[in-house]
CSV table of C-alpha atoms (C1' of nucleotides) in Angstrom, one decimal:
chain,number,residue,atom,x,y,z
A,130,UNK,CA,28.6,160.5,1.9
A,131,UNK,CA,28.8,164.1,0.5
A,132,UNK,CA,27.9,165.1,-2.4
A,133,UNK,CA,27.6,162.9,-5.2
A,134,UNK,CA,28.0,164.2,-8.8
A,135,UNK,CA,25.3,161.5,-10.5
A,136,UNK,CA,24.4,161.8,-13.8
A,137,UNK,CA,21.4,162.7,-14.7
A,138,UNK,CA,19.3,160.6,-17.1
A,139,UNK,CA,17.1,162.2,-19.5
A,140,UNK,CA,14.1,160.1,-18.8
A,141,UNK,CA,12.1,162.4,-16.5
A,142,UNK,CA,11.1,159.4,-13.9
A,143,UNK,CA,14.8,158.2,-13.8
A,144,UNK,CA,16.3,161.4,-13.3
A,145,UNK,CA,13.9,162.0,-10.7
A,146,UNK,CA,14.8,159.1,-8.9
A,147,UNK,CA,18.6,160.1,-9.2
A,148,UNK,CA,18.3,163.4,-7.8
A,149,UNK,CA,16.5,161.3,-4.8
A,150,UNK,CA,19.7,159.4,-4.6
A,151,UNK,CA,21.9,162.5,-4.5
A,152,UNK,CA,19.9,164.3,-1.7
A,153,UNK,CA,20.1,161.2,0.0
A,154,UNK,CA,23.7,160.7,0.0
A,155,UNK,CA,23.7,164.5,1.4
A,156,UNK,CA,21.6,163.9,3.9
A,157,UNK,CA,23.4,160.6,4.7
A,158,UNK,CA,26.5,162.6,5.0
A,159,UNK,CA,24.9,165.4,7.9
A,160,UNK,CA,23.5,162.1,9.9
A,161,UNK,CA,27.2,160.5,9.9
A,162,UNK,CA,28.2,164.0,10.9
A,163,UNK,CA,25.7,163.9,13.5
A,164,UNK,CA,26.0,160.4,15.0
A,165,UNK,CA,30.1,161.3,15.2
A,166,UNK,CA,29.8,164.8,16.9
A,167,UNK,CA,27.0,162.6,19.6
A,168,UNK,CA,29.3,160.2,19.9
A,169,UNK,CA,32.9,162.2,20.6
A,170,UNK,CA,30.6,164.0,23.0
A,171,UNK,CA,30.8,161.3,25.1
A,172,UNK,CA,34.9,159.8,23.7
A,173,UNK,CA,33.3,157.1,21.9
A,174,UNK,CA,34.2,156.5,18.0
A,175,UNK,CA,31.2,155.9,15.9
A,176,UNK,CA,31.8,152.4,16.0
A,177,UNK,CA,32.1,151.8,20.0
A,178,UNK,CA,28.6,154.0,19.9
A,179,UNK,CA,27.5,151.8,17.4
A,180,UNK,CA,27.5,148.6,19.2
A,181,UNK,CA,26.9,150.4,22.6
A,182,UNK,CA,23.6,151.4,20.7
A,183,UNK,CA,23.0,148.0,19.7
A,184,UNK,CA,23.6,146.3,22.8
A,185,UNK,CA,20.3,144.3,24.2
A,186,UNK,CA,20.2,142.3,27.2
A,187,UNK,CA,22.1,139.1,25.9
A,188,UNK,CA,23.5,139.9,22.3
A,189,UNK,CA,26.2,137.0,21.0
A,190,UNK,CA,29.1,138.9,19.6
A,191,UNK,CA,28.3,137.5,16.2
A,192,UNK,CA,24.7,139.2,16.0
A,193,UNK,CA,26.9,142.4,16.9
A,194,UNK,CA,29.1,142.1,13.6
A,195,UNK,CA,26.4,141.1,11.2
A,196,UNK,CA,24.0,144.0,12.3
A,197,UNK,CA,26.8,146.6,11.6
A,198,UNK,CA,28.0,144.6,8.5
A,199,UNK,CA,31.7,144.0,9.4
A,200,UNK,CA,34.3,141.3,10.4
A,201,UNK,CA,33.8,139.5,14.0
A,202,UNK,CA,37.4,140.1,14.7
A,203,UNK,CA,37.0,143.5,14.5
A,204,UNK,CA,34.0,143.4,17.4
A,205,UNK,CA,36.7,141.9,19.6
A,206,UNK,CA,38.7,145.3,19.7
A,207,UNK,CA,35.7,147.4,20.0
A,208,UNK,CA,34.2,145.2,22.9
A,209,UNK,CA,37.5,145.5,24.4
A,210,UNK,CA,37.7,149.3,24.7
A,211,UNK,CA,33.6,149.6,26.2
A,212,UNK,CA,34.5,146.5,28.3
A,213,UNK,CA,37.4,148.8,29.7
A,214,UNK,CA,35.4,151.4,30.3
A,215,UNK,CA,33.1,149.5,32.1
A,216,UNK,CA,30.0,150.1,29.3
A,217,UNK,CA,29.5,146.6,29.1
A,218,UNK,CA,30.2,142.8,30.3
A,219,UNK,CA,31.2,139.7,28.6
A,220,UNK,CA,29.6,136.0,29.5
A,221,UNK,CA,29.2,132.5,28.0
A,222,UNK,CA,26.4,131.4,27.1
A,223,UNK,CA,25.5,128.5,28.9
A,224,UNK,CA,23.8,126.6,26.0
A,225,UNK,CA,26.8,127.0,23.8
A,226,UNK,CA,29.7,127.7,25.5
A,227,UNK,CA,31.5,128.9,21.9
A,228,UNK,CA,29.4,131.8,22.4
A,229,UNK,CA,30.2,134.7,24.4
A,230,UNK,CA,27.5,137.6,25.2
A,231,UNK,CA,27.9,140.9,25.8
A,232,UNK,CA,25.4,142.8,28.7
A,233,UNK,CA,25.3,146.8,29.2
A,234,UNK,CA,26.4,147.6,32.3
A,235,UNK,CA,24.2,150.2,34.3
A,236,UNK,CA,26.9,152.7,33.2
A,237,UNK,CA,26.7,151.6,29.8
A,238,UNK,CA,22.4,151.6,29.5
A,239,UNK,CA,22.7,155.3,31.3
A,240,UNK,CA,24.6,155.9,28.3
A,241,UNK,CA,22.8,154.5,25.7
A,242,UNK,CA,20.0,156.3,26.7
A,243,UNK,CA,21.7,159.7,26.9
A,244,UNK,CA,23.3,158.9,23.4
A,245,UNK,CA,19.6,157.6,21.8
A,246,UNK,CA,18.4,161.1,23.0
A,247,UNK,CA,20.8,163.1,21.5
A,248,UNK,CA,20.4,161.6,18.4
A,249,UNK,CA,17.2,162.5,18.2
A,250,UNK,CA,16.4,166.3,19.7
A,251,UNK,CA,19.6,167.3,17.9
A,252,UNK,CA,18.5,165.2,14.0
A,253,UNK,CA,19.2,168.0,11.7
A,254,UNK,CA,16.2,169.3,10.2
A,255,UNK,CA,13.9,166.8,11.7
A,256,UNK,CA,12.1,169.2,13.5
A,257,UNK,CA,11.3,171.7,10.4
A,258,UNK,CA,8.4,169.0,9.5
A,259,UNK,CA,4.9,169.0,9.8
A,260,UNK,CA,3.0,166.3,11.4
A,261,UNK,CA,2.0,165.5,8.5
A,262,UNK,CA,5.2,165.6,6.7
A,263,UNK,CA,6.8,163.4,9.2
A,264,UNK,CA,3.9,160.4,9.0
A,265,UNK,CA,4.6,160.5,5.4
A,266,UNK,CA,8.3,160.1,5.3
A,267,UNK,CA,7.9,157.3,7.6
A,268,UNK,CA,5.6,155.4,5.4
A,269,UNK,CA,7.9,156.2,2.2
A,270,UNK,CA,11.4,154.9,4.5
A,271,UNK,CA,8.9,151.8,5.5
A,272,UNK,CA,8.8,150.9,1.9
A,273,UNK,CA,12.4,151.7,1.2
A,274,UNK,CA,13.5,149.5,4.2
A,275,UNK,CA,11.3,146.8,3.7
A,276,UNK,CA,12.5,145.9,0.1
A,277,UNK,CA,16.0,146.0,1.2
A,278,UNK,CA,15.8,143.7,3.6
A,279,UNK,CA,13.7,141.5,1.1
A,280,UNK,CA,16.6,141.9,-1.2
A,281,UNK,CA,19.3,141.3,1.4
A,282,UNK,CA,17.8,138.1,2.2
A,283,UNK,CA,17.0,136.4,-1.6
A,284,UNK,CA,20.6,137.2,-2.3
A,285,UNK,CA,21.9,135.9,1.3
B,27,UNK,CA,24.6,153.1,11.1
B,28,UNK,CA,22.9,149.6,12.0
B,29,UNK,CA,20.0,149.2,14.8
B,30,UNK,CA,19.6,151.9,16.9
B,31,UNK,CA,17.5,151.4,20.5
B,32,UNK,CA,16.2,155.1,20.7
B,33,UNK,CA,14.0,155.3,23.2
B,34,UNK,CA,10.4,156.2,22.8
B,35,UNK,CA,9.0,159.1,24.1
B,36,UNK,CA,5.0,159.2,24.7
B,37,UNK,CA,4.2,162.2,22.7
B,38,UNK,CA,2.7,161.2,19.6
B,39,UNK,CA,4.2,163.5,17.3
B,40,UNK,CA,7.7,162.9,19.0
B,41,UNK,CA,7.6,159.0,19.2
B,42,UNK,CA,6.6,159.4,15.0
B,43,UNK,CA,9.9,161.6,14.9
B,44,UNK,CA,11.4,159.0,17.1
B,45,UNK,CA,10.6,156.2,14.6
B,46,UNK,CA,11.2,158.5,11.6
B,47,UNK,CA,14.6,158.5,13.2
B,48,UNK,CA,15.1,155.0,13.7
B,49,UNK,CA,13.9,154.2,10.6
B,50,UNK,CA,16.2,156.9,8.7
B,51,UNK,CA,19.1,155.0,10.5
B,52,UNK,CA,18.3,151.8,9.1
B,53,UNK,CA,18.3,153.1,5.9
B,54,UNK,CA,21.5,154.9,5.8
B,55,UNK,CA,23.4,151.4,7.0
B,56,UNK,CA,21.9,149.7,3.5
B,57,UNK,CA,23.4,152.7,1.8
B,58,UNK,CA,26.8,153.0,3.4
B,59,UNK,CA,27.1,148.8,2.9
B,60,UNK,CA,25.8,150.0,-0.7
B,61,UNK,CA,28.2,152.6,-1.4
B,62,UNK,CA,30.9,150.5,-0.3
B,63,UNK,CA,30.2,147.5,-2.6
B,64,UNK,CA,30.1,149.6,-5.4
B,65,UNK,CA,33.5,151.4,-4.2
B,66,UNK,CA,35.4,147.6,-3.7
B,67,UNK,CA,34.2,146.7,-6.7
B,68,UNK,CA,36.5,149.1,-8.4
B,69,UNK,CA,38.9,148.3,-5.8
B,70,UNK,CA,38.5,151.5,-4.1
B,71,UNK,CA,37.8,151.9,-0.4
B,72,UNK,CA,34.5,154.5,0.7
B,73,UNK,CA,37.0,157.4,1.2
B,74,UNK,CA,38.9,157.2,-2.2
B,75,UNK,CA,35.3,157.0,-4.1
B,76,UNK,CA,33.9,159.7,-2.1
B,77,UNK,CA,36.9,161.5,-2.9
B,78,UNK,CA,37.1,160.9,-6.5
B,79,UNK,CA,33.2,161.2,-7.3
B,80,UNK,CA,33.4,165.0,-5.6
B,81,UNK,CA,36.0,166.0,-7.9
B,82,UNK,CA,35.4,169.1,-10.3
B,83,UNK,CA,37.2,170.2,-13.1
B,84,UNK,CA,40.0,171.6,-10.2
B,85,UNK,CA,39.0,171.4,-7.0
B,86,UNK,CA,41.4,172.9,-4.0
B,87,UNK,CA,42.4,170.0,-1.5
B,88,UNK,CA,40.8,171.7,1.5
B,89,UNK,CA,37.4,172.0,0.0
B,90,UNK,CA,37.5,168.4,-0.1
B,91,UNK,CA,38.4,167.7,3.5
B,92,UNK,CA,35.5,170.0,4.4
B,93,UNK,CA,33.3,168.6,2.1
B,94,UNK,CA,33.7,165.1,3.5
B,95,UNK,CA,34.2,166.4,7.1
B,96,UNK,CA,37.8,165.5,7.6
B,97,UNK,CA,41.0,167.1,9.1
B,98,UNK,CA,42.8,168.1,5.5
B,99,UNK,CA,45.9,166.0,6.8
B,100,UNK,CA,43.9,162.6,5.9
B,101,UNK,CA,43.3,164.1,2.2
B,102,UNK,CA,46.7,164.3,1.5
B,103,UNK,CA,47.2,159.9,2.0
B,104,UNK,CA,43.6,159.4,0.2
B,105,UNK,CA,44.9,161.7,-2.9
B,106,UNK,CA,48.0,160.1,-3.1
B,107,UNK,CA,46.6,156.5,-3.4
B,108,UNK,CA,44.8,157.8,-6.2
B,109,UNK,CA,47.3,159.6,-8.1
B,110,UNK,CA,49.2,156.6,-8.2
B,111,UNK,CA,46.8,154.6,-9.7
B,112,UNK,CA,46.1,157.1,-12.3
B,113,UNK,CA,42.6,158.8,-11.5
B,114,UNK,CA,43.7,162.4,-10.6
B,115,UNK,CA,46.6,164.9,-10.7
B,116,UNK,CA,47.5,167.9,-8.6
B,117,UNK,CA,48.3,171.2,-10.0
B,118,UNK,CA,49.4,174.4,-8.1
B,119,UNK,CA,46.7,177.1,-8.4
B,120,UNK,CA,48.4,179.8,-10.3
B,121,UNK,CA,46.2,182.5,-7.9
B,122,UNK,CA,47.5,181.2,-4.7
B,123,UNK,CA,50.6,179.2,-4.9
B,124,UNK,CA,49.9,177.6,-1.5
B,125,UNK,CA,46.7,175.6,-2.9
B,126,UNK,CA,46.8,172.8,-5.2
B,127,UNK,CA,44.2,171.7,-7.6
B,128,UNK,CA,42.9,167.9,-8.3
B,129,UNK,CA,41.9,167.5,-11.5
B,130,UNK,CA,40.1,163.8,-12.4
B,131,UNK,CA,42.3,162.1,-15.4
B,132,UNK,CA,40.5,160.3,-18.4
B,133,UNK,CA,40.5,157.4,-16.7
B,134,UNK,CA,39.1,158.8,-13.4
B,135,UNK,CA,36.4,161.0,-15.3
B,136,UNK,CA,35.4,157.1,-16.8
B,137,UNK,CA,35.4,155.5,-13.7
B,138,UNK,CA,33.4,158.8,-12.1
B,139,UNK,CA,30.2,157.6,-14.4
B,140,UNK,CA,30.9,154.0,-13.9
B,141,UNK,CA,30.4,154.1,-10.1
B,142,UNK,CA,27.7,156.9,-10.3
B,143,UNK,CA,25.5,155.1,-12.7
B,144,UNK,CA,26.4,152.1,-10.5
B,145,UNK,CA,25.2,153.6,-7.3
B,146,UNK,CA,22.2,154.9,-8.8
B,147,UNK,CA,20.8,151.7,-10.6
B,148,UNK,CA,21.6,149.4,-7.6
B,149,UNK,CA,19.8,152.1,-5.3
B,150,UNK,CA,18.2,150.1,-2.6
B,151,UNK,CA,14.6,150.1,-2.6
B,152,UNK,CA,14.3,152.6,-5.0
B,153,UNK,CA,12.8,150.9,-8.0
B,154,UNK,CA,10.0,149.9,-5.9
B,155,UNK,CA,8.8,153.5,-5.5
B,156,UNK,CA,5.8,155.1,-7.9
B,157,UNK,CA,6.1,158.1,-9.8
B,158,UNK,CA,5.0,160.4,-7.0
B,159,UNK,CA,6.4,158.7,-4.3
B,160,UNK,CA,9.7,159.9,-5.5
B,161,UNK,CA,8.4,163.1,-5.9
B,162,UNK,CA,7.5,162.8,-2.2
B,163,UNK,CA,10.2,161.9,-1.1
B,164,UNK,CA,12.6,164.1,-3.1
B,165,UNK,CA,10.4,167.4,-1.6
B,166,UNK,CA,10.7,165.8,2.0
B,167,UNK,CA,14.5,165.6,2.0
B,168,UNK,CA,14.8,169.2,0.1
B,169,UNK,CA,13.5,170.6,3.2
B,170,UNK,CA,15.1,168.1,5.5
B,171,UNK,CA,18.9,169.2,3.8
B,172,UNK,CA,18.1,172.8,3.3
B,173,UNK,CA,17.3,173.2,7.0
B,174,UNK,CA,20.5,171.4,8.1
B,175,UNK,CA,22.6,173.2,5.6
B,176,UNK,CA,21.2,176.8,7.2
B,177,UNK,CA,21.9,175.3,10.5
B,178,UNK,CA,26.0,174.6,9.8
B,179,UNK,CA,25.8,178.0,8.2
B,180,UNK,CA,24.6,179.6,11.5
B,181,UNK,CA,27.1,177.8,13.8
B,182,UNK,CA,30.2,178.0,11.9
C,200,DT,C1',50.7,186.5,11.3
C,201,DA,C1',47.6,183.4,9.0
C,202,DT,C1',46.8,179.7,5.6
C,203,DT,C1',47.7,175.5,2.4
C,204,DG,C1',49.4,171.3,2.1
C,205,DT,C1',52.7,167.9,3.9
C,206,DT,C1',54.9,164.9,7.3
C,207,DA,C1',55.2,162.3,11.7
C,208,DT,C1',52.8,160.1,15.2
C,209,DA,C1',49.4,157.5,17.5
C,210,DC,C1',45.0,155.3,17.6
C,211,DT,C1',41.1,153.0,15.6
C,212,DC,C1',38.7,150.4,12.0
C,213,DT,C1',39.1,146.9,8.5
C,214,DA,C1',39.6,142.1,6.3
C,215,DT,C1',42.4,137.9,6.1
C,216,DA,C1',44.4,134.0,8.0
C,217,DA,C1',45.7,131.0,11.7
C,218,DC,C1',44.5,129.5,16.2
C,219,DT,C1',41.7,127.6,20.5
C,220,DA,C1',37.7,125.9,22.4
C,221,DT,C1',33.4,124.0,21.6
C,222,DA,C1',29.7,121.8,18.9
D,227,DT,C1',33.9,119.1,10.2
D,228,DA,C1',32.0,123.4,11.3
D,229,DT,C1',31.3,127.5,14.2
D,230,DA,C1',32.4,131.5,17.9
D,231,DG,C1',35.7,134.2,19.4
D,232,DT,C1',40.6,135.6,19.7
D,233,DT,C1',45.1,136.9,18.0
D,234,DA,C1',48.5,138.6,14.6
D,235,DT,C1',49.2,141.2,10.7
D,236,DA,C1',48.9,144.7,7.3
D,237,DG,C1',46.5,148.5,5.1
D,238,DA,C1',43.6,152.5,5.5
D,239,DG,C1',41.1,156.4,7.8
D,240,DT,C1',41.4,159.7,11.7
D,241,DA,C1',43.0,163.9,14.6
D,242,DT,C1',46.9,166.5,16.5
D,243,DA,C1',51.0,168.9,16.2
D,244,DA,C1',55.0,170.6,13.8
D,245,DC,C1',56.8,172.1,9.5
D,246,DA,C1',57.8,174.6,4.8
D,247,DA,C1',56.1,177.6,1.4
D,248,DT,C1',53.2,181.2,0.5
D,249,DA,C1',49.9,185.0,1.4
DNA sequence: TATTGTTATACTCTATAACTATA
DNA sequence: TATAGTTATAGAGTATAACAATA
């Protein structure tokens, strides 16, 4: 999200913790960056590669909006577009016939995989840490992940 | 940028890179959803905050749009929303009469805190981390931006 | 000639509200 | 009544191309 021009507390732990916030919204700003230039690479928009990423076997269109935290009738026009371009099927569900599921084609898991290993070998400056380095960012993004969810769901 | 299926390759080091990945995707979804809560809550949308919170004393439109990674063309529809509603002005760089200057009004210089103390207090996960787990974490994504940086220097 | 910012255009994402079909 | 998905609508972000003013 670029850079951010916090201000900075003068409690040493608080400002600290902001200049953590301001080198994540920088870094947050090169992944965006990078997850676009992956996706034009293959004339998606973030948001088709988005839901092309998030596709599993059966996923209700509903599931689809909620994980990228955005109004169902947008998913309609994006499901449109893959569906067009043959990424990805629409069925009913036969338990509930309100609900309509969306299936990778073989196209669109081909795709997806090529996309998912972009993203990765290309992850700017992932590949400047150590062993070591990495095992410990995983554990601190654990933490960081696990109480947002936590929080996400008290306040939902 | 929601869920991502990245597949997972058997190396150990690169399947830990893998998940550091994943992981760092996850993450960066709660902030964007963040960011924009804070942003609507001012009744602004993620571009015109991003905008107004990279403003300097007189900043050139086109460092803007390559700050935030956009053709300058969409600056000039984001700045104008905000000029009407009071938070910046242009001015025509007396060096270079071709360039014009933002500058952040009262008002937007108030509203600048506002959302960045916002932002930094509602930080999500972040008050659950010790003392030198931030300090982990703010050394691991130094070298994690500082690499990328050197890379866009290199290629462009 | 090259660059800055603007305008025009077309496409996509976005939320809201109204609608159909189903539960 | 409530829910899943669609459609219509309006507003905003996005890149491209053409343009005026300036360098």
């Amino acid at each position: 999200m670029g850079v951010c021009r916090i201000p900075k507390p003068k409690d040493p732990i608080a400002a600290a913790r902001a200049e953590v916030v301001e080198l994540l919204f920088s870094y947050v700003e090169r992944l965006r960056a990078h997850f676009e230039s992956v996706a034009a690479a293959h004339d998606l928009t973030a948001m088709q590669a988005k839901v092309l990423m998030f596709l599993g076997d059966a996923e209700p269109m509903r599931c689809v909006a909620e994980n990228l935290g955005c109004d169902p009738s947008n998913i309609t026009g994006v499901v449109d577009r893959l569906q067009d371009r043959g990424f990805l099927t629409r069925s009913e569900d036969p338990n509930d016939r309100r609900v309509k599921l969306l299936h990778a084609t073989a196209a669109g898991k081909r795709l997806r995989e090529t996309i998912g290993l972009n993203l990765f070998r290309e992850m700017p400056g992932m590949g400047e840490l150590s062993r070591a380095q990495v095992a410990d960012l995983r554990n601190l993004l654990s933490m960081l992940c696990a109480h947002s969810v936590e929080k996400q769901l008290a306040s939902g």
